[in-house]
Structures are given as structure tokens and as C-alpha cells.
Amino acid sequence: MMPKTIAIVGKSSVNVDHDAYAFSEKLAYELVQAGHTVRHGGYKGGIMEAVSNGASRAIIENNLPTNRNIGVPEKRFDTDSERTDAKMFLDPSKDICDRLRGVVLESDYIVVAPIGGDGTMLELQLAIQENTLAQYTGVVRPIILCELPNGTKWTDILNVQLKELENG
């Protein structure tokens, strides 16, 4: 399999002792160790930090290229938010739309972490929308929803949404 770029998105305010943090850190480690690149929001805290930490550990322990851990920062957050220890950062995005494109639309796969908030939902909806348009663009990005017993029930959320859209 050719190396892929994989966006891992999730809640920005998850404690390090939450199962979703450990899950995301381990997933990033294994993906980078297998030769893939991970993209994340680029700031300390929550899933972004877990992904960056896992990827950085894989890079260091296996002497891998540093460009396999990519943070996608945004100008407005750079003034009062600390960046992760990602080995590479893209230039800060000018706004949230630009940042969403940098994380979601520049990746081959989208992994939704086991816990998320409104920002995660926005990233997921963008990926779904782009896949809906794939009949015209030809670019389908597989979306992988991860769930844990103490996390976000992504399948339930999407099922309710689809049901409402069918009935409306």
C-alpha cells in the first residue's frame, strides 16, 4: 500500500487520562510507524495533542522522516494557543475554512476520534459533503468513525441526521 495522509480529528479539550486520548495517541503512532503521515489541528490539548505525541514518538523511536506529523494551525489561535510538538507545521491558515481544507481536504482518509465536539462535527460534515460531491470531482476520502463506550456516538448522530433528512 502506498503511504497515505490521514487526518485524525476530535475534541480539543480531552484529558490525557481519557480512553479517547490514549486511543488517538496509539493510532497515530501505529499509522506513522506503518509509513503514513498524520494531520491534526496543531495545538496542545485534546486529540490534536494525542495525535501529535503518538506521531512524534513513532518518528523518534523509528528514526522516520519528520514530515509524517503535520500540524495545521490557524492565525487567530497562534496568539494565545500553544502548538503541539509536531515535527512540521503548515503555514498558519488565514481562517477556519482555510484550516478545515488543510486538515480534511488535503488528506486521503479522515479518522474521527472516539470523542468530539462541534468542531469535530464540522470536520466530519465537510468530509461527508465532499464525498457527496465526489460524483463530480472523483475524489472520495474514506471516513472512519471511531467509537468507545465513554465517547461520542457518531453512528447514532449520523443515523438521526439521515433519518431527519429523509423525513424532511
mmCIF file of C-alpha atoms in Angstrom:
data_model
loop_
_atom_site.group_PDB
_atom_site.id
_atom_site.type_symbol
_atom_site.label_atom_id
_atom_site.label_comp_id
_atom_site.label_asym_id
_atom_site.label_seq_id
_atom_site.Cartn_x
_atom_site.Cartn_y
_atom_site.Cartn_z
ATOM 1 C CA MET A 1 0.000 0.000 0.000
ATOM 2 C CA MET A 2 1.249 3.474 -0.857
ATOM 3 C CA PRO A 3 1.754 5.819 2.096
ATOM 4 C CA LYS A 4 -1.319 7.932 2.806
ATOM 5 C CA THR A 5 -2.031 11.179 4.601
ATOM 6 C CA ILE A 6 -4.579 10.629 7.320
ATOM 7 C CA ALA A 7 -6.423 13.387 9.171
ATOM 8 C CA ILE A 8 -7.325 12.497 12.735
ATOM 9 C CA VAL A 9 -9.892 14.891 14.153
ATOM 10 C CA GLY A 10 -11.507 15.059 17.570
ATOM 11 C CA LYS A 11 -12.295 17.128 20.636
ATOM 12 C CA SER A 12 -9.719 19.746 21.588
ATOM 13 C CA SER A 13 -10.406 19.546 25.321
ATOM 14 C CA VAL A 14 -9.882 15.912 26.279
ATOM 15 C CA ASN A 15 -7.887 14.994 29.378
ATOM 16 C CA VAL A 16 -4.835 12.796 28.954
ATOM 17 C CA ASP A 17 -6.465 10.139 31.140
ATOM 18 C CA HIS A 18 -9.489 9.722 28.815
ATOM 19 C CA ASP A 19 -9.616 6.498 26.779
ATOM 20 C CA ALA A 20 -10.020 8.524 23.562
ATOM 21 C CA TYR A 21 -6.715 10.301 24.206
ATOM 22 C CA ALA A 22 -4.832 7.017 24.571
ATOM 23 C CA PHE A 23 -6.674 5.536 21.573
ATOM 24 C CA SER A 24 -5.772 8.507 19.337
ATOM 25 C CA GLU A 25 -2.159 8.601 20.501
ATOM 26 C CA LYS A 26 -1.718 4.879 19.788
ATOM 27 C CA LEU A 27 -3.476 5.136 16.421
ATOM 28 C CA ALA A 28 -1.194 7.978 15.292
ATOM 29 C CA TYR A 29 1.861 6.047 16.472
ATOM 30 C CA GLU A 30 0.876 2.946 14.528
ATOM 31 C CA LEU A 31 -0.053 4.859 11.371
ATOM 32 C CA VAL A 32 3.240 6.759 11.291
ATOM 33 C CA GLN A 33 5.213 3.627 12.128
ATOM 34 C CA ALA A 34 3.493 1.935 9.151
ATOM 35 C CA GLY A 35 4.731 4.704 6.833
ATOM 36 C CA HIS A 36 1.770 7.086 6.752
ATOM 37 C CA THR A 37 1.522 10.784 7.576
ATOM 38 C CA VAL A 38 -0.942 12.209 10.089
ATOM 39 C CA ARG A 39 -2.533 15.663 10.018
ATOM 40 C CA HIS A 40 -4.136 17.347 13.001
ATOM 41 C CA GLY A 41 -5.065 20.790 14.265
ATOM 42 C CA GLY A 42 -1.603 21.519 15.616
ATOM 43 C CA TYR A 43 -2.313 22.808 19.126
ATOM 44 C CA LYS A 44 -1.778 21.414 22.612
ATOM 45 C CA GLY A 45 -4.798 19.879 24.244
ATOM 46 C CA GLY A 46 -7.128 17.050 23.441
ATOM 47 C CA ILE A 47 -6.981 14.828 20.403
ATOM 48 C CA MET A 48 -4.647 17.167 18.475
ATOM 49 C CA GLU A 49 -2.034 16.751 21.176
ATOM 50 C CA ALA A 50 -2.588 12.996 21.454
ATOM 51 C CA VAL A 51 -2.120 12.556 17.698
ATOM 52 C CA SER A 52 0.983 14.742 17.636
ATOM 53 C CA ASN A 53 2.514 12.940 20.625
ATOM 54 C CA GLY A 54 1.907 9.496 19.133
ATOM 55 C CA ALA A 55 3.297 10.524 15.758
ATOM 56 C CA SER A 56 6.342 12.223 17.291
ATOM 57 C CA ARG A 57 7.110 9.157 19.386
ATOM 58 C CA ALA A 58 6.948 6.916 16.284
ATOM 59 C CA ILE A 59 9.250 9.307 14.396
ATOM 60 C CA ILE A 60 11.812 9.415 17.193
ATOM 61 C CA GLU A 61 11.771 5.719 18.078
ATOM 62 C CA ASN A 62 11.976 4.573 14.457
ATOM 63 C CA ASN A 63 14.163 7.355 13.016
ATOM 64 C CA LEU A 64 11.452 8.303 10.500
ATOM 65 C CA PRO A 65 11.126 11.467 8.399
ATOM 66 C CA THR A 66 9.794 14.382 10.449
ATOM 67 C CA ASN A 67 7.208 15.336 7.822
ATOM 68 C CA ARG A 68 4.935 12.487 8.934
ATOM 69 C CA ASN A 69 3.491 14.615 11.771
ATOM 70 C CA ILE A 70 1.810 17.703 10.327
ATOM 71 C CA GLY A 71 0.042 20.351 12.364
ATOM 72 C CA VAL A 72 -2.365 22.736 10.629
ATOM 73 C CA PRO A 73 -2.505 25.922 12.728
ATOM 74 C CA GLU A 74 -4.692 28.995 12.264
ATOM 75 C CA LYS A 75 -3.560 32.621 12.604
ATOM 76 C CA ARG A 76 -6.165 33.617 15.191
ATOM 77 C CA PHE A 77 -5.204 30.750 17.518
ATOM 78 C CA ASP A 78 -1.450 31.319 17.259
ATOM 79 C CA THR A 79 -1.548 34.337 19.557
ATOM 80 C CA ASP A 80 -2.928 32.576 22.636
ATOM 81 C CA SER A 81 -2.711 28.809 21.974
ATOM 82 C CA GLU A 82 0.417 26.716 22.367
ATOM 83 C CA ARG A 83 1.343 24.500 19.451
ATOM 84 C CA THR A 84 1.950 20.773 19.815
ATOM 85 C CA ASP A 85 5.354 19.196 19.404
ATOM 86 C CA ALA A 86 4.528 18.320 15.786
ATOM 87 C CA LYS A 87 7.623 17.946 13.692
ATOM 88 C CA MET A 88 6.203 20.020 10.845
ATOM 89 C CA PHE A 89 3.616 22.787 10.598
ATOM 90 C CA LEU A 90 1.939 24.209 7.557
ATOM 91 C CA ASP A 91 1.805 27.983 7.331
ATOM 92 C CA PRO A 92 -0.987 29.244 9.600
ATOM 93 C CA SER A 93 -4.367 29.185 7.886
ATOM 94 C CA LYS A 94 -5.991 32.579 7.420
ATOM 95 C CA ASP A 95 -9.360 31.423 8.803
ATOM 96 C CA ILE A 96 -11.338 28.366 9.903
ATOM 97 C CA CYS A 97 -12.414 27.492 6.349
ATOM 98 C CA ASP A 98 -8.812 27.505 5.159
ATOM 99 C CA ARG A 99 -7.806 25.369 8.164
ATOM 100 C CA LEU A 100 -10.599 22.846 7.521
ATOM 101 C CA ARG A 101 -9.381 22.483 3.957
ATOM 102 C CA GLY A 102 -5.821 21.984 5.220
ATOM 103 C CA VAL A 103 -6.806 19.221 7.611
ATOM 104 C CA VAL A 104 -9.709 17.459 5.895
ATOM 105 C CA LEU A 105 -9.446 18.118 2.176
ATOM 106 C CA GLU A 106 -5.686 17.643 1.921
ATOM 107 C CA SER A 107 -5.881 14.167 3.445
ATOM 108 C CA ASP A 108 -6.511 10.798 1.841
ATOM 109 C CA TYR A 109 -8.501 9.433 4.801
ATOM 110 C CA ILE A 110 -10.459 11.053 7.626
ATOM 111 C CA VAL A 111 -10.449 9.392 11.033
ATOM 112 C CA VAL A 112 -12.927 10.769 13.554
ATOM 113 C CA ALA A 113 -11.634 10.122 17.062
ATOM 114 C CA PRO A 114 -13.834 8.468 19.695
ATOM 115 C CA ILE A 115 -14.716 11.818 21.241
ATOM 116 C CA GLY A 116 -15.540 15.077 19.553
ATOM 117 C CA GLY A 117 -17.351 18.358 19.798
ATOM 118 C CA ASP A 118 -18.846 20.912 17.454
ATOM 119 C CA GLY A 119 -15.535 21.453 15.639
ATOM 120 C CA THR A 120 -15.202 17.716 15.060
ATOM 121 C CA MET A 121 -18.744 17.625 13.730
ATOM 122 C CA LEU A 122 -17.868 20.450 11.337
ATOM 123 C CA GLU A 123 -14.851 18.490 10.066
ATOM 124 C CA LEU A 124 -16.955 15.355 9.675
ATOM 125 C CA GLN A 125 -19.710 17.231 7.819
ATOM 126 C CA LEU A 126 -17.166 18.750 5.433
ATOM 127 C CA ALA A 127 -15.791 15.280 4.668
ATOM 128 C CA ILE A 128 -19.313 13.940 4.074
ATOM 129 C CA GLN A 129 -20.192 16.906 1.850
ATOM 130 C CA GLU A 130 -17.036 16.488 -0.207
ATOM 131 C CA ASN A 131 -17.711 12.771 -0.621
ATOM 132 C CA THR A 132 -21.244 13.585 -1.775
ATOM 133 C CA LEU A 133 -19.727 15.859 -4.430
ATOM 134 C CA ALA A 134 -17.250 13.146 -5.432
ATOM 135 C CA GLN A 135 -19.538 12.113 -8.272
ATOM 136 C CA TYR A 136 -18.347 15.346 -9.923
ATOM 137 C CA THR A 137 -14.798 15.583 -8.607
ATOM 138 C CA GLY A 138 -13.900 11.904 -8.443
ATOM 139 C CA VAL A 139 -12.140 12.293 -5.084
ATOM 140 C CA VAL A 140 -13.591 10.142 -2.322
ATOM 141 C CA ARG A 141 -11.973 10.317 1.095
ATOM 142 C CA PRO A 142 -12.914 7.326 3.224
ATOM 143 C CA ILE A 143 -14.251 8.349 6.635
ATOM 144 C CA ILE A 144 -13.563 6.138 9.627
ATOM 145 C CA LEU A 145 -15.673 6.743 12.736
ATOM 146 C CA CYS A 146 -14.104 5.517 15.973
ATOM 147 C CA GLU A 147 -16.295 4.867 18.986
ATOM 148 C CA LEU A 148 -15.618 3.919 22.589
ATOM 149 C CA PRO A 149 -18.192 3.249 25.333
ATOM 150 C CA ASN A 150 -17.377 6.570 27.046
ATOM 151 C CA GLY A 151 -17.131 8.639 23.868
ATOM 152 C CA THR A 152 -19.241 10.269 21.203
ATOM 153 C CA LYS A 153 -21.786 8.028 19.499
ATOM 154 C CA TRP A 154 -21.001 9.071 15.928
ATOM 155 C CA THR A 155 -23.108 6.333 14.340
ATOM 156 C CA ASP A 156 -26.171 7.379 16.350
ATOM 157 C CA ILE A 157 -25.656 11.051 15.471
ATOM 158 C CA LEU A 158 -25.380 10.332 11.749
ATOM 159 C CA ASN A 159 -28.336 7.934 11.785
ATOM 160 C CA VAL A 160 -30.555 10.596 13.386
ATOM 161 C CA GLN A 161 -29.333 13.147 10.899
ATOM 162 C CA LEU A 162 -30.021 10.881 7.918
ATOM 163 C CA LYS A 163 -33.446 9.940 9.259
ATOM 164 C CA GLU A 164 -34.383 13.594 9.678
ATOM 165 C CA LEU A 165 -33.163 14.440 6.181
ATOM 166 C CA GLU A 166 -35.209 11.570 4.717
ATOM 167 C CA ASN A 167 -38.336 12.676 6.575
ATOM 168 C CA GLY A 168 -37.923 16.391 5.923
#
